[in-house]
Short mmCIF file of N, CA and C in Angstrom, two decimals:
data_model
loop_
_atom_site.label_atom_id
_atom_site.label_comp_id
_atom_site.label_asym_id
_atom_site.label_seq_id
_atom_site.Cartn_x
_atom_site.Cartn_y
_atom_site.Cartn_z
N UNK A 1 1.22 -1.45 -0.69
CA UNK A 1 0.42 0.10 -0.26
C UNK A 1 0.92 1.02 -0.24
N UNK A 2 0.41 2.35 -0.69
CA UNK A 2 1.14 3.38 -0.06
C UNK A 2 1.35 4.29 0.57
N UNK A 3 1.72 5.29 0.80
CA UNK A 3 1.96 6.52 1.80
C UNK A 3 1.04 7.42 1.12
N UNK A 4 0.21 7.52 -0.37
CA UNK A 4 -0.40 8.65 -0.36
C UNK A 4 0.07 9.46 -1.41
N UNK A 5 1.31 9.50 -1.40
CA UNK A 5 2.74 10.55 -1.91
C UNK A 5 3.48 9.88 -2.71
N UNK A 6 2.94 7.97 -3.45
CA UNK A 6 3.84 7.84 -4.90
C UNK A 6 4.89 6.70 -3.88
N UNK A 7 5.02 6.80 -2.61
CA UNK A 7 6.24 5.97 -2.25
C UNK A 7 5.43 4.84 -1.70
N UNK A 8 6.70 4.41 -0.74
CA UNK A 8 5.44 2.72 0.07
C UNK A 8 6.03 2.76 1.43
N UNK A 9 7.39 3.87 1.77
CA UNK A 9 7.50 4.55 2.91
C UNK A 9 8.70 3.00 3.52
N UNK A 10 8.86 2.25 3.09
CA UNK A 10 9.99 1.19 3.56
C UNK A 10 10.14 0.53 2.47
N UNK A 11 11.98 0.96 3.08
CA UNK A 11 12.84 -0.10 2.25
C UNK A 11 11.95 -1.66 2.29
N UNK A 12 11.88 -2.30 2.97
CA UNK A 12 11.72 -3.75 2.63
C UNK A 12 10.84 -3.77 1.23
N UNK A 13 10.27 -2.73 1.21
CA UNK A 13 9.15 -3.09 0.24
C UNK A 13 9.46 -2.40 -1.40
N UNK A 14 9.96 -2.76 -2.01
CA UNK A 14 10.82 -2.68 -3.35
C UNK A 14 9.93 -1.65 -4.51
N UNK A 15 10.24 -0.64 -4.62
CA UNK A 15 9.62 -0.02 -5.10
C UNK A 15 9.77 0.85 -6.58
N UNK A 16 9.24 0.67 -7.07
CA UNK A 16 9.17 1.48 -8.99
C UNK A 16 9.04 2.90 -8.62
N UNK A 17 10.33 3.50 -8.27
CA UNK A 17 9.78 5.20 -7.76
C UNK A 17 9.20 5.79 -8.92
N UNK A 18 9.35 5.54 -10.11
CA UNK A 18 8.42 6.32 -11.61
C UNK A 18 7.44 5.98 -11.25
N UNK A 19 7.26 4.37 -10.80
CA UNK A 19 5.39 4.26 -11.31
C UNK A 19 4.86 4.19 -9.80
N UNK A 20 5.62 4.10 -8.56
CA UNK A 20 5.15 4.30 -7.65
C UNK A 20 4.54 3.27 -6.86
N UNK A 21 4.70 1.65 -7.39
CA UNK A 21 4.57 0.57 -7.49
C UNK A 21 5.25 -0.42 -6.63
N UNK A 22 4.66 -0.85 -6.11
CA UNK A 22 5.21 -2.14 -5.01
C UNK A 22 5.04 -3.52 -5.24
N UNK A 23 6.43 -3.91 -4.76
CA UNK A 23 6.57 -5.36 -5.10
C UNK A 23 6.71 -6.10 -3.41
N UNK A 24 5.81 -7.51 -3.38
CA UNK A 24 5.70 -7.83 -2.26
C UNK A 24 6.05 -9.51 -2.49
N UNK A 25 6.52 -9.83 -1.95
CA UNK A 25 7.09 -11.84 -2.20
C UNK A 25 5.66 -12.31 -2.00
N UNK A 26 5.21 -13.26 -3.23
CA UNK A 26 4.13 -14.50 -3.10
C UNK A 26 4.39 -15.76 -2.98
N UNK A 27 5.34 -16.04 -2.28
CA UNK A 27 5.46 -16.97 -1.36
C UNK A 27 5.73 -16.75 0.34
N UNK A 28 5.24 -17.34 1.28
CA UNK A 28 5.57 -17.39 2.46
C UNK A 28 6.03 -18.51 3.06
N UNK A 29 7.21 -19.03 2.79
CA UNK A 29 8.06 -20.27 3.17
C UNK A 29 7.73 -20.48 4.73
N UNK A 30 7.52 -21.60 5.06
CA UNK A 30 7.84 -21.30 6.38
C UNK A 30 6.95 -22.01 7.63
N UNK A 31 7.01 -21.85 8.91
CA UNK A 31 6.03 -22.45 9.10
C UNK A 31 4.81 -21.13 9.19
N UNK A 32 3.42 -21.66 9.36
CA UNK A 32 2.77 -20.32 9.40
C UNK A 32 1.43 -21.25 10.26
N UNK A 33 -0.15 -20.66 10.60
CA UNK A 33 -1.24 -20.80 11.80
C UNK A 33 -2.13 -20.19 10.91
N UNK A 34 -3.33 -20.51 11.35
CA UNK A 34 -4.80 -19.86 11.39
C UNK A 34 -4.31 -18.26 11.15
N UNK A 35 -3.73 -17.73 12.13
CA UNK A 35 -3.81 -16.32 11.88
C UNK A 35 -2.93 -15.91 10.62
N UNK A 36 -2.48 -16.52 9.99
CA UNK A 36 -1.75 -15.93 9.22
C UNK A 36 -2.71 -16.32 7.63
N UNK A 37 -3.11 -17.16 7.65
CA UNK A 37 -3.92 -17.72 7.06
C UNK A 37 -5.52 -16.76 6.78
N UNK A 38 -5.98 -16.78 8.07
CA UNK A 38 -6.84 -15.28 7.86
C UNK A 38 -6.38 -14.23 7.45
N UNK A 39 -5.52 -13.92 7.93
CA UNK A 39 -4.85 -12.32 7.54
C UNK A 39 -4.97 -12.29 5.74
N UNK A 40 -4.43 -13.30 5.46
CA UNK A 40 -4.20 -13.48 4.05
C UNK A 40 -5.55 -13.38 3.15
N UNK A 41 -6.72 -14.19 3.79
CA UNK A 41 -7.81 -13.95 3.74
C UNK A 41 -8.16 -12.92 3.44
N UNK A 42 -8.58 -12.32 4.40
CA UNK A 42 -9.30 -10.51 4.75
C UNK A 42 -8.72 -9.71 4.48
N UNK A 43 -6.98 -9.65 3.53
CA UNK A 43 -6.53 -8.63 2.64
C UNK A 43 -7.40 -9.05 1.62
N UNK A 44 -7.49 -10.21 0.74
CA UNK A 44 -8.04 -10.28 -0.46
C UNK A 44 -9.20 -9.47 -0.17
N UNK A 45 -9.97 -9.83 0.78
CA UNK A 45 -11.64 -9.11 0.97
C UNK A 45 -11.33 -7.83 0.81
N UNK A 46 -10.24 -7.16 1.56
CA UNK A 46 -10.27 -5.70 1.79
C UNK A 46 -9.85 -5.34 0.51
N UNK A 47 -8.83 -5.42 0.11
CA UNK A 47 -7.76 -5.53 -1.61
C UNK A 47 -9.30 -5.58 -2.45
N UNK A 48 -9.89 -6.44 -2.82
CA UNK A 48 -10.83 -6.53 -3.58
C UNK A 48 -11.82 -4.95 -3.50
N UNK A 49 -12.13 -4.99 -2.21
CA UNK A 49 -13.04 -3.70 -2.41
C UNK A 49 -12.68 -2.34 -2.74
N UNK A 50 -10.97 -2.47 -2.23
CA UNK A 50 -10.11 -1.13 -2.34
C UNK A 50 -10.04 -0.99 -4.07
N UNK A 51 -9.77 -1.95 -4.53
CA UNK A 51 -10.17 -2.02 -6.45
C UNK A 51 -11.29 -1.47 -6.58
N UNK A 52 -12.27 -2.32 -6.31
CA UNK A 52 -13.57 -1.36 -7.06
C UNK A 52 -13.55 -0.14 -6.43
N UNK A 53 -13.55 0.28 -5.09
CA UNK A 53 -13.92 1.54 -5.35
C UNK A 53 -12.95 2.15 -5.82
N UNK A 54 -11.93 1.76 -5.99
CA UNK A 54 -10.56 3.05 -6.88
C UNK A 54 -10.92 2.97 -8.13
N UNK A 55 -12.02 2.29 -8.73
CA UNK A 55 -12.25 1.64 -9.94
C UNK A 55 -13.77 2.86 -10.40
N UNK A 56 -14.32 3.26 -9.48
CA UNK A 56 -15.09 4.49 -9.48
C UNK A 56 -14.40 5.89 -10.14
N UNK A 57 -13.22 5.95 -9.46
CA UNK A 57 -12.96 7.39 -9.47
C UNK A 57 -12.39 7.85 -11.08
N UNK A 58 -11.95 7.21 -11.55
CA UNK A 58 -11.63 8.31 -12.74
C UNK A 58 -12.74 8.50 -13.28
N UNK A 59 -14.24 8.70 -13.67
CA UNK A 59 -14.94 9.09 -13.90
C UNK A 59 -16.54 9.48 -12.97
N UNK A 60 -16.24 9.50 -11.54
CA UNK A 60 -16.78 10.43 -10.86
C UNK A 60 -16.40 11.55 -9.54
N UNK A 61 -14.83 11.11 -9.68
CA UNK A 61 -13.65 12.05 -8.10
C UNK A 61 -13.63 13.15 -9.60
N UNK A 62 -13.74 14.31 -8.73
CA UNK A 62 -13.60 15.78 -9.48
C UNK A 62 -11.76 16.65 -8.59
N UNK A 63 -11.77 15.96 -7.47
CA UNK A 63 -10.40 16.02 -7.17
C UNK A 63 -9.14 15.24 -8.01
N UNK A 64 -8.43 15.90 -8.37
CA UNK A 64 -6.96 15.54 -9.01
C UNK A 64 -6.40 14.51 -7.93
N UNK A 65 -5.95 15.02 -6.73
CA UNK A 65 -5.42 14.25 -5.65
C UNK A 65 -6.11 13.46 -5.58
N UNK A 66 -7.20 13.29 -5.20
CA UNK A 66 -8.52 12.02 -5.61
C UNK A 66 -7.69 10.55 -6.29
N UNK A 67 -8.28 11.55 -7.72
CA UNK A 67 -8.11 10.90 -8.89
C UNK A 67 -6.59 9.96 -8.63
N UNK A 68 -5.70 10.41 -8.51
CA UNK A 68 -4.56 9.92 -8.50
C UNK A 68 -3.85 8.84 -7.13
N UNK A 69 -5.07 9.29 -6.09
CA UNK A 69 -5.23 8.62 -4.85
C UNK A 69 -5.59 7.29 -5.69
N UNK A 70 -6.68 7.44 -6.53
CA UNK A 70 -7.40 6.43 -6.17
C UNK A 70 -6.07 5.33 -7.73
N UNK A 71 -5.90 5.91 -8.82
CA UNK A 71 -4.96 5.09 -9.79
C UNK A 71 -3.96 4.27 -8.82
N UNK A 72 -2.84 4.91 -7.59
CA UNK A 72 -2.38 4.14 -7.14
C UNK A 72 -2.75 2.72 -6.25
N UNK A 73 -3.82 3.72 -5.66
CA UNK A 73 -4.83 2.19 -4.58
C UNK A 73 -4.78 1.19 -5.61
N UNK A 74 -5.41 1.83 -6.70
CA UNK A 74 -5.21 0.25 -7.24
C UNK A 74 -4.10 -0.59 -8.10
N UNK A 75 -3.22 0.20 -8.74
CA UNK A 75 -2.22 -0.87 -8.38
C UNK A 75 -1.09 -1.63 -7.32
N UNK A 76 -1.28 -0.37 -6.12
CA UNK A 76 -1.02 -1.26 -5.21
C UNK A 76 -1.88 -2.17 -4.34
N UNK A 77 -2.90 -2.14 -4.39
CA UNK A 77 -4.05 -3.41 -4.08
C UNK A 77 -3.32 -3.93 -5.15
N UNK A 78 -4.00 -4.19 -6.09
CA UNK A 78 -3.13 -5.59 -6.84
C UNK A 78 -1.96 -6.23 -7.13
N UNK A 79 -1.24 -5.60 -6.17
CA UNK A 79 -0.10 -5.88 -6.03
C UNK A 79 -0.54 -6.66 -4.44
N UNK A 80 -1.40 -6.10 -3.70
CA UNK A 80 -1.35 -7.07 -2.20
C UNK A 80 -2.13 -8.39 -2.39
N UNK A 81 -3.27 -8.01 -3.41
CA UNK A 81 -4.04 -9.20 -3.90
C UNK A 81 -2.88 -10.24 -4.43
N UNK A 82 -2.05 -10.16 -5.35
CA UNK A 82 -1.59 -11.36 -5.73
C UNK A 82 -0.82 -11.58 -4.53
N UNK A 83 -0.01 -11.09 -3.73
CA UNK A 83 0.72 -11.56 -2.55
C UNK A 83 -0.15 -12.50 -2.03
N UNK A 84 -1.45 -11.79 -1.05
CA UNK A 84 -1.71 -12.55 -0.54
C UNK A 84 -2.41 -13.97 -1.17
N UNK A 85 -3.07 -14.11 -2.55
CA UNK A 85 -3.36 -14.96 -3.60
C UNK A 85 -1.87 -15.87 -3.49
N UNK A 86 -1.18 -15.79 -3.60
CA UNK A 86 -0.03 -16.43 -3.96
C UNK A 86 0.99 -17.03 -2.22
N UNK A 87 0.50 -16.78 -1.52
CA UNK A 87 0.77 -16.79 0.37
C UNK A 87 -0.29 -18.35 0.37
N UNK A 88 -1.65 -17.91 -0.18
CA UNK A 88 -2.87 -19.15 0.27
C UNK A 88 -2.44 -20.26 -0.28
N UNK A 89 -1.91 -20.06 -2.14
CA UNK A 89 -1.62 -21.34 -3.08
C UNK A 89 -0.20 -22.15 -2.55
N UNK A 90 0.65 -20.94 -1.75
CA UNK A 90 1.78 -21.81 -1.14
C UNK A 90 1.49 -22.69 0.05
N UNK A 91 0.48 -22.06 0.74
CA UNK A 91 0.23 -22.81 1.46
C UNK A 91 -1.03 -24.44 1.99
N UNK A 92 -1.45 -23.87 0.30
CA UNK A 92 -2.72 -24.85 -0.12
C UNK A 92 -3.08 -24.36 0.74
N UNK A 93 -4.21 -23.24 0.83
CA UNK A 93 -5.45 -23.01 1.70
C UNK A 93 -6.67 -22.27 1.09
N UNK A 94 -7.76 -22.20 1.03
CA UNK A 94 -8.84 -21.53 0.18
C UNK A 94 -8.27 -19.75 0.47
N UNK A 95 -8.94 -19.45 -0.46
CA UNK A 95 -8.91 -17.52 -0.25
C UNK A 95 -9.69 -17.08 0.56
N UNK A 96 -11.20 -17.70 0.73
CA UNK A 96 -11.76 -17.03 1.99
C UNK A 96 -12.17 -18.53 2.95
N UNK A 97 -12.26 -17.77 4.18
CA UNK A 97 -12.81 -18.74 5.04
C UNK A 97 -14.16 -20.02 4.62
N UNK A 98 -15.13 -18.86 3.89
CA UNK A 98 -16.01 -19.59 3.48
C UNK A 98 -15.79 -20.66 2.61
N UNK A 99 -14.68 -20.78 1.23
CA UNK A 99 -14.37 -21.86 1.03
C UNK A 99 -13.63 -23.40 1.54
N UNK A 100 -13.29 -22.82 2.80
CA UNK A 100 -12.50 -23.99 3.17
C UNK A 100 -13.10 -24.53 5.06
N UNK A 101 -13.80 -23.10 5.05
CA UNK A 101 -13.73 -23.61 6.85
C UNK A 101 -12.34 -22.59 7.39
N UNK A 102 -12.73 -22.74 8.90
CA UNK A 102 -11.62 -22.40 9.39
C UNK A 102 -10.37 -23.13 9.83
N UNK A 103 -11.10 -24.59 10.05
CA UNK A 103 -10.00 -25.43 10.05
C UNK A 103 -9.07 -25.86 8.69
N UNK A 104 -7.68 -24.38 9.29
CA UNK A 104 -6.73 -24.31 8.11
C UNK A 104 -5.68 -25.51 7.77
N UNK A 105 -5.73 -26.14 9.32
CA UNK A 105 -4.67 -27.22 9.01
C UNK A 105 -2.86 -26.74 9.02
N UNK A 106 -3.05 -25.40 9.88
CA UNK A 106 -1.45 -24.84 9.50
C UNK A 106 -1.19 -25.51 11.13
N UNK A 107 -0.18 -24.94 11.51
CA UNK A 107 0.01 -24.78 12.96
C UNK A 107 -0.91 -24.07 14.03
N UNK A 108 -1.01 -24.67 15.22
CA UNK A 108 -1.76 -23.82 16.27
C UNK A 108 -2.11 -22.16 15.95
N UNK A 109 -2.73 -21.61 15.98
CA UNK A 109 -2.83 -20.09 15.75
C UNK A 109 -4.48 -19.61 16.80
N UNK A 110 -4.24 -18.47 17.52
CA UNK A 110 -5.63 -18.12 17.75
C UNK A 110 -6.40 -17.68 16.89
N UNK A 111 -7.47 -16.99 17.38
CA UNK A 111 -8.49 -16.33 15.67
C UNK A 111 -8.21 -14.59 16.17
N UNK A 112 -8.07 -14.45 14.73
CA UNK A 112 -8.04 -13.20 14.52
C UNK A 112 -9.51 -12.71 14.13
N UNK A 113 -9.75 -11.28 14.91
CA UNK A 113 -11.19 -10.28 14.33
C UNK A 113 -10.71 -10.01 12.77
N UNK A 114 -11.59 -10.28 12.04
CA UNK A 114 -11.51 -9.57 11.11
C UNK A 114 -12.31 -8.33 10.57
N UNK A 115 -10.62 -7.44 10.19
CA UNK A 115 -11.72 -5.46 10.21
C UNK A 115 -12.66 -5.72 9.04
N UNK A 116 -13.46 -4.97 9.85
CA UNK A 116 -15.20 -4.44 8.85
C UNK A 116 -14.94 -4.00 7.52
N UNK A 117 -15.42 -4.12 6.17
CA UNK A 117 -15.08 -3.49 4.88
C UNK A 117 -16.53 -2.44 4.61
N UNK A 118 -16.51 -1.67 3.75
CA UNK A 118 -17.54 -0.96 3.38
C UNK A 118 -18.73 -1.67 3.09
N UNK A 119 -19.81 -1.69 4.00
CA UNK A 119 -21.15 -2.35 3.84
C UNK A 119 -21.44 -2.28 1.99
N UNK A 120 -22.16 -3.00 1.38
CA UNK A 120 -22.94 -2.99 0.60
C UNK A 120 -23.67 -1.29 0.53
N UNK A 121 -24.40 -0.91 1.26
CA UNK A 121 -25.27 -0.23 1.17
C UNK A 121 -24.62 1.46 1.36
N UNK A 122 -23.32 1.21 1.82
CA UNK A 122 -22.37 2.27 1.42
C UNK A 122 -21.56 2.75 0.30
N UNK A 123 -22.03 1.05 -0.26
CA UNK A 123 -20.72 1.07 -1.35
C UNK A 123 -21.95 1.34 -2.98
N UNK A 124 -22.96 1.16 -2.51
CA UNK A 124 -23.92 1.50 -3.53
C UNK A 124 -23.87 3.44 -3.41
N UNK A 125 -23.84 3.54 -2.04
CA UNK A 125 -23.98 5.47 -2.16
C UNK A 125 -22.78 5.69 -2.75
N UNK A 126 -21.63 5.19 -2.59
CA UNK A 126 -20.37 5.76 -3.14
C UNK A 126 -21.02 5.43 -4.88
N UNK A 127 -20.85 4.32 -5.63
CA UNK A 127 -20.90 4.45 -6.59
C UNK A 127 -22.32 5.30 -7.90
N UNK A 128 -22.73 6.22 -6.72
CA UNK A 128 -23.89 6.68 -7.18
C UNK A 128 -23.40 8.43 -7.06
N UNK A 129 -22.09 8.42 -6.17
CA UNK A 129 -21.88 10.30 -6.04
C UNK A 129 -21.12 9.93 -7.35
N UNK A 130 -21.37 12.14 -7.08
CA UNK A 130 -20.49 12.08 -7.92
C UNK A 130 -19.77 13.50 -7.57
N UNK A 131 -18.58 14.13 -8.26
CA UNK A 131 -18.04 15.20 -7.98
C UNK A 131 -17.36 15.40 -6.34
N UNK A 132 -17.68 16.56 -5.98
CA UNK A 132 -16.95 16.71 -3.71
C UNK A 132 -17.36 15.34 -3.37
N UNK A 133 -19.05 15.53 -3.53
CA UNK A 133 -19.63 14.41 -2.86
C UNK A 133 -18.56 13.24 -2.99
N UNK A 134 -18.34 13.13 -4.15
CA UNK A 134 -17.74 11.22 -4.28
C UNK A 134 -16.63 11.91 -3.73
N UNK A 135 -15.85 12.45 -3.56
CA UNK A 135 -14.41 13.05 -3.37
C UNK A 135 -14.24 12.48 -1.59
N UNK A 136 -15.07 13.09 -1.17
CA UNK A 136 -15.23 12.97 0.57
C UNK A 136 -15.72 11.23 0.62
N UNK A 137 -16.66 10.86 -0.12
CA UNK A 137 -17.42 9.53 0.40
C UNK A 137 -15.44 8.73 0.65
N UNK A 138 -15.04 9.06 -0.56
CA UNK A 138 -14.37 7.91 -0.61
C UNK A 138 -12.90 8.15 -0.17
N UNK A 139 -12.66 9.46 0.37
CA UNK A 139 -11.53 9.76 1.21
C UNK A 139 -11.91 8.62 2.71
N UNK A 140 -13.54 9.28 3.06
CA UNK A 140 -13.85 8.81 4.64
C UNK A 140 -13.73 7.31 3.84
N UNK A 141 -14.34 6.89 3.28
CA UNK A 141 -13.80 4.79 3.05
C UNK A 141 -13.10 4.86 3.14
N UNK A 142 -11.80 5.46 2.46
CA UNK A 142 -10.17 4.51 2.19
C UNK A 142 -9.56 5.00 4.04
N UNK A 143 -9.97 5.42 4.59
CA UNK A 143 -9.97 5.98 5.88
C UNK A 143 -10.26 4.69 7.02
N UNK A 144 -11.61 4.30 6.64
CA UNK A 144 -11.64 3.43 7.35
C UNK A 144 -11.50 1.64 6.86
N UNK A 145 -11.41 1.91 5.61
CA UNK A 145 -10.26 0.59 5.27
C UNK A 145 -9.23 0.95 5.87
N UNK A 146 -8.08 1.58 6.05
CA UNK A 146 -6.67 1.66 6.45
C UNK A 146 -6.60 1.68 7.58
N UNK A 147 -7.82 2.19 8.68
CA UNK A 147 -8.07 1.78 9.59
C UNK A 147 -8.02 0.08 10.41
N UNK A 148 -9.16 -0.63 9.43
CA UNK A 148 -9.22 -1.98 9.53
C UNK A 148 -8.12 -2.83 9.41
N UNK A 149 -7.60 -2.07 8.34
CA UNK A 149 -6.47 -3.07 8.02
C UNK A 149 -5.13 -2.67 8.93
N UNK A 150 -4.94 -1.59 9.70
CA UNK A 150 -3.96 -1.34 11.35
C UNK A 150 -4.45 -2.69 11.69
N UNK A 151 -5.22 -2.93 12.15
CA UNK A 151 -6.06 -3.64 12.90
C UNK A 151 -6.20 -5.31 12.78
N UNK A 152 -6.04 -5.46 11.38
CA UNK A 152 -5.80 -7.11 10.97
C UNK A 152 -4.27 -6.98 11.07
N UNK A 153 -3.38 -6.16 10.52
CA UNK A 153 -1.87 -6.13 11.23
C UNK A 153 -1.46 -6.47 12.43
N UNK A 154 -2.41 -5.96 13.82
CA UNK A 154 -1.95 -5.91 14.69
C UNK A 154 -2.47 -7.52 15.28
N UNK A 155 -3.69 -8.30 14.70
CA UNK A 155 -4.43 -9.31 14.92
C UNK A 155 -3.17 -10.88 14.13
N UNK A 156 -2.43 -10.28 12.90
CA UNK A 156 -1.65 -11.17 12.82
C UNK A 156 -0.29 -11.08 13.35
N UNK A 157 0.08 -9.99 13.48
CA UNK A 157 1.72 -9.67 14.16
C UNK A 157 1.74 -10.10 15.97
N UNK A 158 0.54 -10.30 16.73
CA UNK A 158 -0.01 -10.83 17.90
C UNK A 158 0.32 -12.58 17.68
N UNK A 159 -0.62 -12.95 17.10
CA UNK A 159 -1.32 -14.31 17.08
C UNK A 159 -0.33 -14.54 15.63
N UNK A 160 0.36 -14.46 14.94
CA UNK A 160 1.16 -14.86 13.40
C UNK A 160 1.89 -15.79 13.46
N UNK A 161 2.32 -16.54 12.66
CA UNK A 161 3.46 -17.36 12.34
C UNK A 161 5.07 -17.11 11.66
N UNK A 162 4.42 -16.99 10.90
CA UNK A 162 4.73 -16.95 9.21
C UNK A 162 5.94 -15.13 9.13
N UNK A 163 7.06 -15.61 9.19
CA UNK A 163 8.07 -14.41 9.52
C UNK A 163 7.88 -13.76 8.46
N UNK A 164 7.30 -14.67 6.89
CA UNK A 164 7.19 -13.50 6.01
C UNK A 164 6.20 -12.34 5.85
N UNK A 165 4.81 -12.83 6.20
CA UNK A 165 3.67 -12.57 6.14
C UNK A 165 3.68 -11.34 7.67
N UNK A 166 4.52 -11.49 8.56
CA UNK A 166 4.75 -11.09 9.83
C UNK A 166 5.71 -9.66 9.55
N UNK A 167 6.51 -10.16 8.32
CA UNK A 167 7.39 -8.87 7.78
C UNK A 167 6.76 -7.78 7.14
N UNK A 168 5.93 -8.28 6.36
CA UNK A 168 5.26 -7.53 5.58
C UNK A 168 4.03 -6.60 6.27
N UNK A 169 3.40 -7.48 7.39
CA UNK A 169 2.25 -6.60 8.49
C UNK A 169 2.68 -5.82 8.92
N UNK A 170 4.79 -5.61 9.63
CA UNK A 170 4.81 -4.68 9.72
C UNK A 170 5.03 -3.60 9.11
N UNK A 171 5.25 -3.47 7.78
CA UNK A 171 5.80 -2.32 6.69
C UNK A 171 4.06 -1.65 6.29
N UNK A 172 3.51 -2.95 6.73
CA UNK A 172 1.76 -2.61 5.87
C UNK A 172 1.34 -1.40 6.94
N UNK A 173 1.32 -1.78 8.09
CA UNK A 173 1.33 -0.93 9.05
C UNK A 173 1.18 0.15 9.44
N UNK A 174 2.66 0.46 8.85
CA UNK A 174 3.10 1.41 8.90
C UNK A 174 2.63 2.11 7.80
N UNK A 175 2.95 1.66 6.59
CA UNK A 175 2.03 2.82 5.62
C UNK A 175 0.75 2.90 6.01
N UNK A 176 0.31 2.16 6.53
CA UNK A 176 -1.13 2.71 6.33
C UNK A 176 -1.40 3.49 7.73
N UNK A 177 -0.37 4.19 8.63
CA UNK A 177 -0.52 4.68 9.69
C UNK A 177 -0.36 5.72 8.90
N UNK A 178 0.77 6.31 7.83
CA UNK A 178 1.12 7.34 7.03
C UNK A 178 0.07 7.68 5.68
N UNK A 179 -0.73 7.00 5.58
CA UNK A 179 -2.09 6.86 5.39
C UNK A 179 -2.98 7.57 5.34
N UNK A 180 -3.52 7.13 6.64
CA UNK A 180 -4.37 8.18 7.17
C UNK A 180 -4.22 9.01 7.48
N UNK A 181 -2.94 9.40 8.02
CA UNK A 181 -2.85 10.82 8.18
C UNK A 181 -2.68 11.86 6.55
N UNK A 182 -2.39 11.28 5.76
CA UNK A 182 -2.02 11.81 4.40
C UNK A 182 -3.15 11.93 3.96
N UNK A 183 -4.44 10.91 4.10
CA UNK A 183 -6.04 11.03 3.94
C UNK A 183 -6.87 11.90 4.67
N UNK A 184 -6.68 11.99 5.96
CA UNK A 184 -7.58 12.53 6.71
C UNK A 184 -6.95 14.27 6.41
N UNK A 185 -5.68 14.23 5.38
CA UNK A 185 -5.19 15.85 5.49
C UNK A 185 -5.84 16.32 4.11
N UNK A 186 -5.65 15.50 3.25
CA UNK A 186 -6.27 15.54 2.15
C UNK A 186 -8.42 15.85 1.99
N UNK A 187 -8.92 14.90 2.87
CA UNK A 187 -10.36 15.51 2.85
C UNK A 187 -10.36 16.54 3.95
N UNK A 188 -9.49 17.40 4.91
CA UNK A 188 -9.66 18.46 5.22
C UNK A 188 -9.96 19.32 4.52
N UNK A 189 -9.34 19.09 3.13
CA UNK A 189 -8.79 20.50 2.29
C UNK A 189 -10.14 20.53 1.64
N UNK A 190 -11.36 19.09 1.10
CA UNK A 190 -12.20 19.68 0.49
C UNK A 190 -13.12 19.92 1.11
#
């Protein structure tokens, strides 16, 4: 995820500075547990919704910073989706708990609370908003998503076992916190 300025904010996330693109490992060797699996599954749900939200911006946003943010978000969320899906494939686990239940078969791990995503009703409102109303609704939804993802990283850092996932979670939590600050400043300008 990016910091809102086209950078990842962490040397452990390789970036192509001119594109603002982030690179994440798509395999996660070593021991893992249910918390690692739940985190990856949660990332898929969150990233998918952020891709959908970001796809609305080119035709609905009025603020160029919001359009640019949506473009960077789309790119980085697709990278995160590829990583989370790769981890789950590597572990031979489903992309969602609904596909395979919560008996993940990894090493023992605690339950991790999934952070809330945008409701269907709020997504429908965003789909019909335009101009400044869209910009404000989009930024508010992004802030909620980022705060939810910070909570998800806390869960995997506390209960997870896989070193790759934990390393990525540390990096992402730092980026999310910085992005929440950037999003809040941008929202205040509108």
